[in-house]
Coordinates of C-alpha atoms in Angstrom, one line a residue:
M1097 CA 101.6 101.6 67.8
I1098 CA 99.9 105.1 67.6
S1099 CA 96.7 103.5 66.4
R1100 CA 96.7 101.1 69.3
I1101 CA 97.3 103.8 71.8
R1102 CA 94.2 105.6 70.3
N1103 CA 92.2 102.5 71.0
I1104 CA 92.9 102.5 74.7
G1105 CA 89.6 102.0 76.4
P1106 CA 88.4 99.5 79.0
G1107 CA 92.1 98.8 80.0
A1108 CA 92.4 102.4 81.0
L1109 CA 89.3 102.1 83.1
V1110 CA 90.8 99.1 84.9
T1111 CA 94.0 100.9 85.5
A1112 CA 92.2 104.0 86.9
A1113 CA 90.3 101.6 89.2
F1114 CA 93.5 100.1 90.7
I1115 CA 95.6 103.2 90.8
G1116 CA 93.7 104.5 93.7
P1117 CA 94.7 105.6 97.2
G1118 CA 95.2 102.0 98.1
T1119 CA 98.0 101.7 95.5
V1120 CA 99.6 105.0 96.6
T1121 CA 99.5 104.0 100.3
A1122 CA 100.4 100.3 100.0
C1123 CA 103.3 101.1 97.6
T1124 CA 104.6 104.0 99.8
I1125 CA 104.5 101.8 102.9
A1126 CA 106.2 99.0 101.1
G1127 CA 109.0 101.2 99.9
A1128 CA 109.3 103.1 103.2
S1129 CA 109.3 99.9 105.3
F1130 CA 111.3 97.5 103.2
G1131 CA 113.2 99.5 100.6
F1132 CA 113.3 97.9 97.2
A1133 CA 112.9 94.4 98.5
L1134 CA 109.2 94.0 97.6
L1135 CA 109.3 95.4 94.0
W1136 CA 109.1 91.8 92.7
A1137 CA 105.5 91.6 94.1
L1138 CA 104.5 94.6 92.0
V1139 CA 106.1 93.0 88.9
F1140 CA 104.2 89.8 89.6
A1141 CA 101.0 91.7 90.3
T1142 CA 101.2 93.7 87.0
L1143 CA 101.8 90.5 84.9
A1144 CA 99.0 88.7 86.8
T1145 CA 96.7 91.6 86.1
I1146 CA 97.4 91.5 82.4
I1147 CA 97.0 87.7 82.3
L1148 CA 93.6 87.7 84.1
Q1149 CA 92.2 90.9 82.6
E1150 CA 93.0 89.6 79.1
M1151 CA 90.8 86.6 79.8
S1152 CA 88.0 88.9 81.1
A1153 CA 88.2 91.2 78.0
R1154 CA 88.3 88.1 75.7
L1155 CA 85.1 86.8 77.4
G1156 CA 83.3 90.1 76.8
V1157 CA 84.4 90.5 73.2
V1158 CA 83.7 86.9 72.1
T1159 CA 80.5 86.1 74.0
Q1160 CA 79.1 89.7 74.4
R1161 CA 78.2 88.8 78.0
G1162 CA 79.6 89.8 81.3
L1163 CA 81.5 87.4 83.7
G1164 CA 78.6 87.4 86.2
E1165 CA 76.0 86.6 83.5
T1166 CA 78.2 83.8 82.1
L1167 CA 78.8 82.3 85.5
A1168 CA 75.0 82.3 86.2
D1169 CA 74.3 80.5 82.9
L1170 CA 77.0 77.9 83.4
L1171 CA 75.9 77.1 87.0
Q1172 CA 72.2 77.0 86.1
A1173 CA 71.8 73.2 86.2
S1174 CA 74.4 72.6 88.9
V1175 CA 73.4 71.4 92.4
F1176 CA 76.1 73.7 93.6
K1177 CA 74.6 76.7 91.8
W1178 CA 73.4 78.7 94.9
P1179 CA 76.3 77.8 97.2
L1180 CA 78.8 78.9 94.5
I1181 CA 76.9 82.0 93.6
L1182 CA 76.7 82.9 97.3
L1183 CA 80.4 82.4 97.6
V1184 CA 81.2 84.6 94.6
G1185 CA 78.6 87.2 95.7
L1186 CA 80.0 87.4 99.3
A1187 CA 83.5 87.6 98.0
L1188 CA 82.7 90.4 95.7
Y1189 CA 80.3 92.3 98.0
L1190 CA 82.3 92.1 101.2
G1191 CA 85.6 92.6 99.4
N1192 CA 84.3 95.6 97.5
A1193 CA 82.8 97.1 100.7
A1194 CA 86.2 96.9 102.3
Y1195 CA 87.8 98.3 99.2
E1196 CA 85.3 101.1 99.2
A1197 CA 86.3 101.9 102.8
G1198 CA 89.9 102.2 101.6
N1199 CA 88.8 104.5 98.8
L1200 CA 86.8 106.8 101.0
S1201 CA 89.5 106.8 103.6
G1202 CA 92.1 107.6 101.0
A1203 CA 90.1 110.5 99.5
A1204 CA 89.5 111.9 103.0
L1205 CA 93.2 111.5 103.8
G1206 CA 93.9 113.6 100.8
I1207 CA 91.8 116.4 102.2
A1208 CA 93.4 116.0 105.6
A1209 CA 96.8 116.3 104.1
I1210 CA 95.8 119.8 102.9
A1211 CA 93.4 121.0 105.6
G1212 CA 95.2 119.5 108.6
E1213 CA 94.8 116.1 110.2
G1214 CA 92.1 115.6 112.8
D1215 CA 89.5 113.0 113.6
A1216 CA 86.5 115.3 113.2
A1217 CA 87.7 116.7 109.9
F1218 CA 88.4 113.2 108.6
K1219 CA 84.9 112.0 109.5
V1220 CA 83.3 115.0 107.9
A1221 CA 85.4 114.4 104.7
V1222 CA 84.4 110.7 104.5
I1223 CA 80.7 111.6 104.8
V1224 CA 81.0 114.4 102.2
I1225 CA 82.9 112.2 99.7
A1226 CA 80.4 109.3 100.2
V1227 CA 77.5 111.6 99.5
L1228 CA 79.2 113.0 96.5
A1229 CA 80.0 109.6 95.1
A1230 CA 76.4 108.4 95.7
A1231 CA 75.0 111.5 94.0
L1232 CA 77.2 111.1 91.0
L1233 CA 76.2 107.4 90.6
L1234 CA 72.5 108.2 91.0
A1235 CA 72.6 111.1 88.6
G1236 CA 74.7 109.0 86.1
S1237 CA 77.0 112.0 85.7
Y1238 CA 80.2 110.4 87.0
K1239 CA 81.6 110.3 83.4
Q1240 CA 81.5 114.1 83.2
I1241 CA 84.1 114.5 86.0
E1242 CA 86.0 111.3 85.3
R1243 CA 88.5 112.9 82.9
V1244 CA 89.2 115.8 85.4
L1245 CA 89.8 113.3 88.2
L1246 CA 92.0 111.1 86.0
A1247 CA 94.0 114.1 85.0
L1248 CA 94.7 115.0 88.7
V1249 CA 95.8 111.4 89.3
A1250 CA 98.1 111.6 86.2
I1251 CA 99.7 114.8 87.6
M1252 CA 100.4 112.9 90.9
A1253 CA 101.9 110.0 88.9
L1254 CA 104.1 112.4 87.0
A1255 CA 105.2 113.9 90.3
F1256 CA 106.3 110.5 91.5
A1257 CA 108.2 110.0 88.2
A1258 CA 109.9 113.4 88.6
T1259 CA 110.8 112.9 92.3
F1260 CA 112.1 109.4 91.3
A1261 CA 114.6 111.1 88.9
I1262 CA 115.7 113.6 91.5
V1263 CA 116.3 111.2 94.4
R1264 CA 118.5 109.0 92.2
P1265 CA 117.7 105.5 93.6
D1266 CA 120.2 102.7 93.7
F1267 CA 119.4 101.0 90.4
G1268 CA 121.3 97.8 91.3
A1269 CA 119.2 97.4 94.5
M1270 CA 116.1 98.4 92.6
F1271 CA 116.5 95.8 89.8
A1272 CA 117.4 93.1 92.4
G1273 CA 114.2 93.9 94.2
M1274 CA 112.2 93.6 91.0
F1275 CA 113.6 90.2 89.9
V1276 CA 114.8 88.4 93.0
P1277 CA 111.7 87.4 95.1
K1278 CA 112.1 87.5 98.8
I1279 CA 109.9 88.2 101.8
P1280 CA 111.6 90.0 104.7
P1281 CA 110.3 89.4 108.2
E1282 CA 106.9 91.0 108.9
A1283 CA 106.5 91.8 105.1
L1284 CA 104.0 89.0 104.1
L1285 CA 100.9 91.1 104.8
T1286 CA 102.4 94.0 102.8
V1287 CA 103.1 91.6 99.9
I1288 CA 99.5 90.4 99.8
A1289 CA 98.3 94.0 100.0
L1290 CA 100.5 95.0 97.0
I1291 CA 99.0 92.1 95.0
G1292 CA 95.5 92.9 96.2
T1293 CA 95.7 96.6 95.3
T1294 CA 96.8 95.7 91.7
V1295 CA 94.9 92.5 90.8
V1296 CA 91.5 93.7 92.0
P1297 CA 88.8 91.0 91.8
Y1298 CA 86.0 93.3 90.9
N1299 CA 87.9 94.5 87.8
L1300 CA 87.5 91.1 86.2
F1301 CA 83.7 91.7 86.2
L1302 CA 84.1 95.3 85.2
H1303 CA 86.4 94.6 82.3
A1304 CA 84.2 92.0 80.6
S1305 CA 81.2 94.3 80.7
A1306 CA 83.2 97.3 79.4
A1307 CA 84.8 95.2 76.6
K1308 CA 81.5 93.9 75.3
A1309 CA 80.2 97.4 75.1
R1310 CA 83.4 98.7 73.4
W1311 CA 83.7 95.9 70.8
S1312 CA 80.0 95.2 70.2
N1313 CA 80.5 94.6 66.5
T1314 CA 80.9 90.8 66.3
E1315 CA 81.7 90.6 62.6
N1316 CA 85.5 90.8 63.1
T1317 CA 86.2 89.1 66.4
D1318 CA 89.9 88.5 65.7
A1319 CA 90.6 92.2 65.0
N1320 CA 88.5 93.2 68.1
L1321 CA 90.5 90.8 70.2
S1322 CA 93.8 92.2 68.9
E1323 CA 92.7 95.7 69.9
A1324 CA 91.5 94.5 73.3
R1325 CA 94.7 92.8 74.1
A1326 CA 96.8 95.8 73.1
D1327 CA 94.5 98.0 75.2
T1328 CA 94.9 95.7 78.2
S1329 CA 98.7 95.3 78.0
I1330 CA 99.5 98.9 77.4
A1331 CA 97.1 100.5 79.9
I1332 CA 97.8 98.0 82.7
G1333 CA 101.5 98.0 82.0
I1334 CA 101.6 101.8 82.5
G1335 CA 99.6 101.3 85.7
G1336 CA 102.2 98.8 87.0
L1337 CA 105.0 101.1 86.1
I1338 CA 103.4 103.9 88.1
A1339 CA 103.1 101.5 91.1
I1340 CA 106.8 100.5 90.9
L1341 CA 107.8 104.2 90.6
I1342 CA 105.8 105.0 93.8
A1343 CA 107.4 102.2 95.8
S1344 CA 110.9 103.0 94.4
T1345 CA 110.5 106.7 95.2
A1346 CA 109.5 105.9 98.8
A1347 CA 112.4 103.4 99.1
A1348 CA 114.9 106.0 97.9
S1349 CA 113.6 108.8 100.0
L1350 CA 111.7 107.6 103.1
F1351 CA 113.4 104.3 103.7
A1352 CA 116.8 105.9 103.2
A1353 CA 115.9 108.5 105.8
G1354 CA 114.4 106.0 108.2
I1355 CA 110.9 107.6 108.1
N1356 CA 108.1 105.3 109.1
V1357 CA 104.8 106.1 107.3
T1358 CA 101.8 106.5 109.7
S1359 CA 100.2 109.7 108.3
A1360 CA 99.5 111.6 105.1
A1361 CA 102.1 114.2 106.0
E1362 CA 104.8 111.5 106.2
M1363 CA 103.6 110.2 102.8
A1364 CA 103.9 113.6 101.3
S1365 CA 107.4 114.1 102.6
Q1366 CA 108.8 111.9 99.8
F1367 CA 108.0 114.8 97.4
E1368 CA 110.0 117.4 99.3
P1369 CA 113.2 117.0 97.4
L1370 CA 111.4 118.4 94.4
F1371 CA 108.3 120.3 95.6
G1372 CA 109.2 121.5 99.1
S1373 CA 106.3 122.8 101.2
S1374 CA 103.9 122.3 98.3
S1375 CA 104.2 118.5 98.7
K1376 CA 101.2 118.1 100.9
Y1377 CA 99.0 119.9 98.3
L1378 CA 100.2 117.6 95.5
L1379 CA 99.6 114.4 97.5
G1380 CA 96.4 115.7 98.9
I1381 CA 94.8 116.5 95.6
G1382 CA 96.1 113.3 94.0
L1383 CA 94.8 111.1 96.9
F1384 CA 91.4 112.9 96.8
A1385 CA 91.1 112.4 93.0
A1386 CA 92.2 108.8 93.1
G1387 CA 89.9 108.0 96.0
L1388 CA 86.8 109.7 94.5
T1389 CA 87.4 107.9 91.1
S1390 CA 87.7 104.5 92.8
S1391 CA 84.8 105.3 95.2
I1392 CA 82.6 105.5 92.1
T1393 CA 84.1 102.6 90.3
A1394 CA 83.9 100.0 93.1
P1395 CA 80.2 100.2 93.8
L1396 CA 79.5 100.5 90.1
A1397 CA 81.4 97.2 89.4
T1398 CA 79.7 95.5 92.3
A1399 CA 76.3 96.4 91.0
F1400 CA 77.1 95.2 87.5
A1401 CA 78.4 91.9 88.9
M1402 CA 75.6 91.2 91.3
T1403 CA 72.8 92.1 88.9
E1404 CA 74.4 89.8 86.3
I1405 CA 74.8 86.9 88.7
L1406 CA 71.3 87.2 90.2
R1407 CA 69.8 87.9 86.7
L1408 CA 68.2 91.2 87.8
K1409 CA 66.8 93.1 84.9
G1410 CA 66.7 96.9 84.2
G1411 CA 70.3 97.8 83.9
Q1412 CA 71.9 100.8 85.5
K1413 CA 68.5 102.6 85.9
S1414 CA 66.9 99.8 88.0
L1415 CA 66.3 100.1 91.7
A1416 CA 68.2 96.9 92.3
F1417 CA 71.3 98.2 90.5
K1418 CA 71.2 101.6 92.4
G1419 CA 70.5 99.9 95.7
I1420 CA 73.5 97.5 95.4
A1421 CA 75.8 100.4 94.5
L1422 CA 74.5 102.6 97.3
S1423 CA 74.8 99.8 99.9
V1424 CA 78.5 99.4 99.0
I1425 CA 79.1 103.1 99.6
V1426 CA 77.2 103.0 102.9
I1427 CA 79.0 100.0 104.3
G1428 CA 82.3 101.4 103.1
A1429 CA 81.6 104.7 104.8
G1430 CA 80.6 102.9 108.0
I1431 CA 84.0 101.0 108.1
S1432 CA 85.8 104.3 107.4
L1433 CA 84.0 106.0 110.3
A1434 CA 84.7 103.1 112.7
G1435 CA 87.7 104.9 114.3
I1436 CA 90.4 102.8 112.7
R1437 CA 93.5 104.7 111.5
P1438 CA 92.9 105.6 107.8
I1439 CA 96.2 104.1 106.6
E1440 CA 95.3 100.8 108.4
V1441 CA 91.9 100.8 106.7
I1442 CA 93.4 101.3 103.3
V1443 CA 96.1 98.6 103.7
T1444 CA 93.7 96.1 105.2
A1445 CA 91.3 96.6 102.3
Q1446 CA 94.0 95.8 99.8
F1447 CA 95.0 92.8 102.0
A1448 CA 91.3 91.5 101.9
N1449 CA 91.3 91.8 98.1
G1450 CA 94.5 89.8 97.9
L1451 CA 92.9 87.0 100.0
L1452 CA 89.7 87.0 97.8
L1453 CA 91.6 87.0 94.5
P1454 CA 92.2 83.2 94.2
I1455 CA 88.4 82.6 94.6
V1456 CA 87.3 85.0 91.9
A1457 CA 90.2 84.1 89.6
A1458 CA 89.4 80.4 89.9
F1459 CA 85.9 81.0 88.7
L1460 CA 87.2 83.1 85.8
L1461 CA 89.5 80.2 84.7
Y1462 CA 86.5 77.8 84.9
V1463 CA 84.6 80.0 82.6
M1464 CA 87.5 80.5 80.2
N1465 CA 87.8 76.7 79.7
Q1466 CA 84.2 76.3 78.5
K1467 CA 84.6 75.6 74.7
A1468 CA 80.8 75.4 74.4
V1469 CA 80.8 79.1 75.4
L1470 CA 84.0 80.4 73.8
G1471 CA 84.7 78.0 71.0
R1472 CA 88.2 78.3 69.6
Y1473 CA 88.7 81.4 71.8
A1474 CA 88.7 79.3 75.0
N1475 CA 91.9 79.1 77.0
G1476 CA 94.8 77.1 75.6
T1477 CA 97.6 75.4 77.5
L1478 CA 99.7 78.5 78.0
A1479 CA 96.8 80.7 79.2
N1480 CA 95.8 78.0 81.7
V1481 CA 99.4 77.5 83.0
L1482 CA 99.8 81.2 83.5
G1483 CA 96.3 81.6 85.0
F1484 CA 96.6 78.7 87.4
G1485 CA 100.1 79.9 88.3
V1486 CA 98.7 83.2 89.4
V1487 CA 95.9 81.5 91.5
L1488 CA 98.4 79.1 93.1
I1489 CA 100.9 81.9 94.1
A1490 CA 98.2 84.2 95.4
A1491 CA 96.5 81.3 97.3
G1492 CA 99.9 80.1 98.7
L1493 CA 100.7 83.5 100.1
G1494 CA 97.3 83.8 101.7
L1495 CA 97.6 80.3 103.2
R1496 CA 101.1 81.1 104.5
L1497 CA 99.8 84.1 106.3
V1498 CA 96.9 82.1 107.8
L1499 CA 99.3 79.3 109.0
R1500 CA 101.6 81.9 110.5
A1501 CA 98.7 83.5 112.3
V1502 CA 97.7 80.2 114.0
G1503 CA 101.3 79.4 114.9
L1504 CA 101.9 76.6 112.4
M1505 CA 104.8 78.5 110.6

């Protein structure tokens, strides 16, 4: 087990990408609004993430190609090539632009929690964070601050764990919420947001690219796959546990006190049993770190995916790669500055990801069933059953929301 923990790599990158301000906000709102009732959605989302990210990592390890590159190759001779590439491209590009808006809003919300909430201060914070993220991407120096930011996020996660122990939740209600699926009235959007903030579509592209770089020695594929699967399960499992702790802490503190979350100050109040007046600083620093980390990861993953799909050469140093990454930041900043309440931007971004998930996951399953590409490492019956189960549940929830919106449910 110790050796496997030492091998933690791309899985940790995926976890860091989804434990952003969207996760903190969506989980806090879920707990504050519905108590423990929606914990099952986080359990499902964590298992779904492990299932799909294992496939993505397997693709990278076995083929030494990214998901976008493999899709482009498989669709090369198809009459549906460009319509399908356009569909995947739009899903990724627009989805990640919305996700980036949530990241920037979350990081700015963290600053607002410390400096005081106000429209002008929030907009200045969004611009500063967007410029900082762009500068780090262009300079290629984001890895130099990544560990510091991840350490700050880890401190916030530990604070949730400590507060969870102090508030002493009702474990009977908590376990019922984890294993008895139900959707209270008005909770469907929140359920989809919880799934969208955990099973992030762009992470499927990011994981394949990271896995092929981490396990580039193709002489011992079986051993590499064993390490990759342990990496995926352990890292994402820890991320899922953090998400469940956040929602449970909010349920035991905010929901029990009848506090409706509409601001960073109200989010920070769940830490008060343990940290008192210092709560806003803890949440603020954590949200800022989580938001900045994800603000770098989202455009980076979009650029990887789009350059692979469109077969653009030059790697991370090319103008195309940098242009795609920067455009995601610019569009995200524009959405953040549009005057919508920050928490609404964050939750809507996670909701958009939840709706796009079935599209991207379906393409992943298509790739993973190509024996000509993966040989004996292609999906078996169990992997397909689990994968299609994830797609059907995610698509069913999205369809249910659409039908309800048009008055058919």
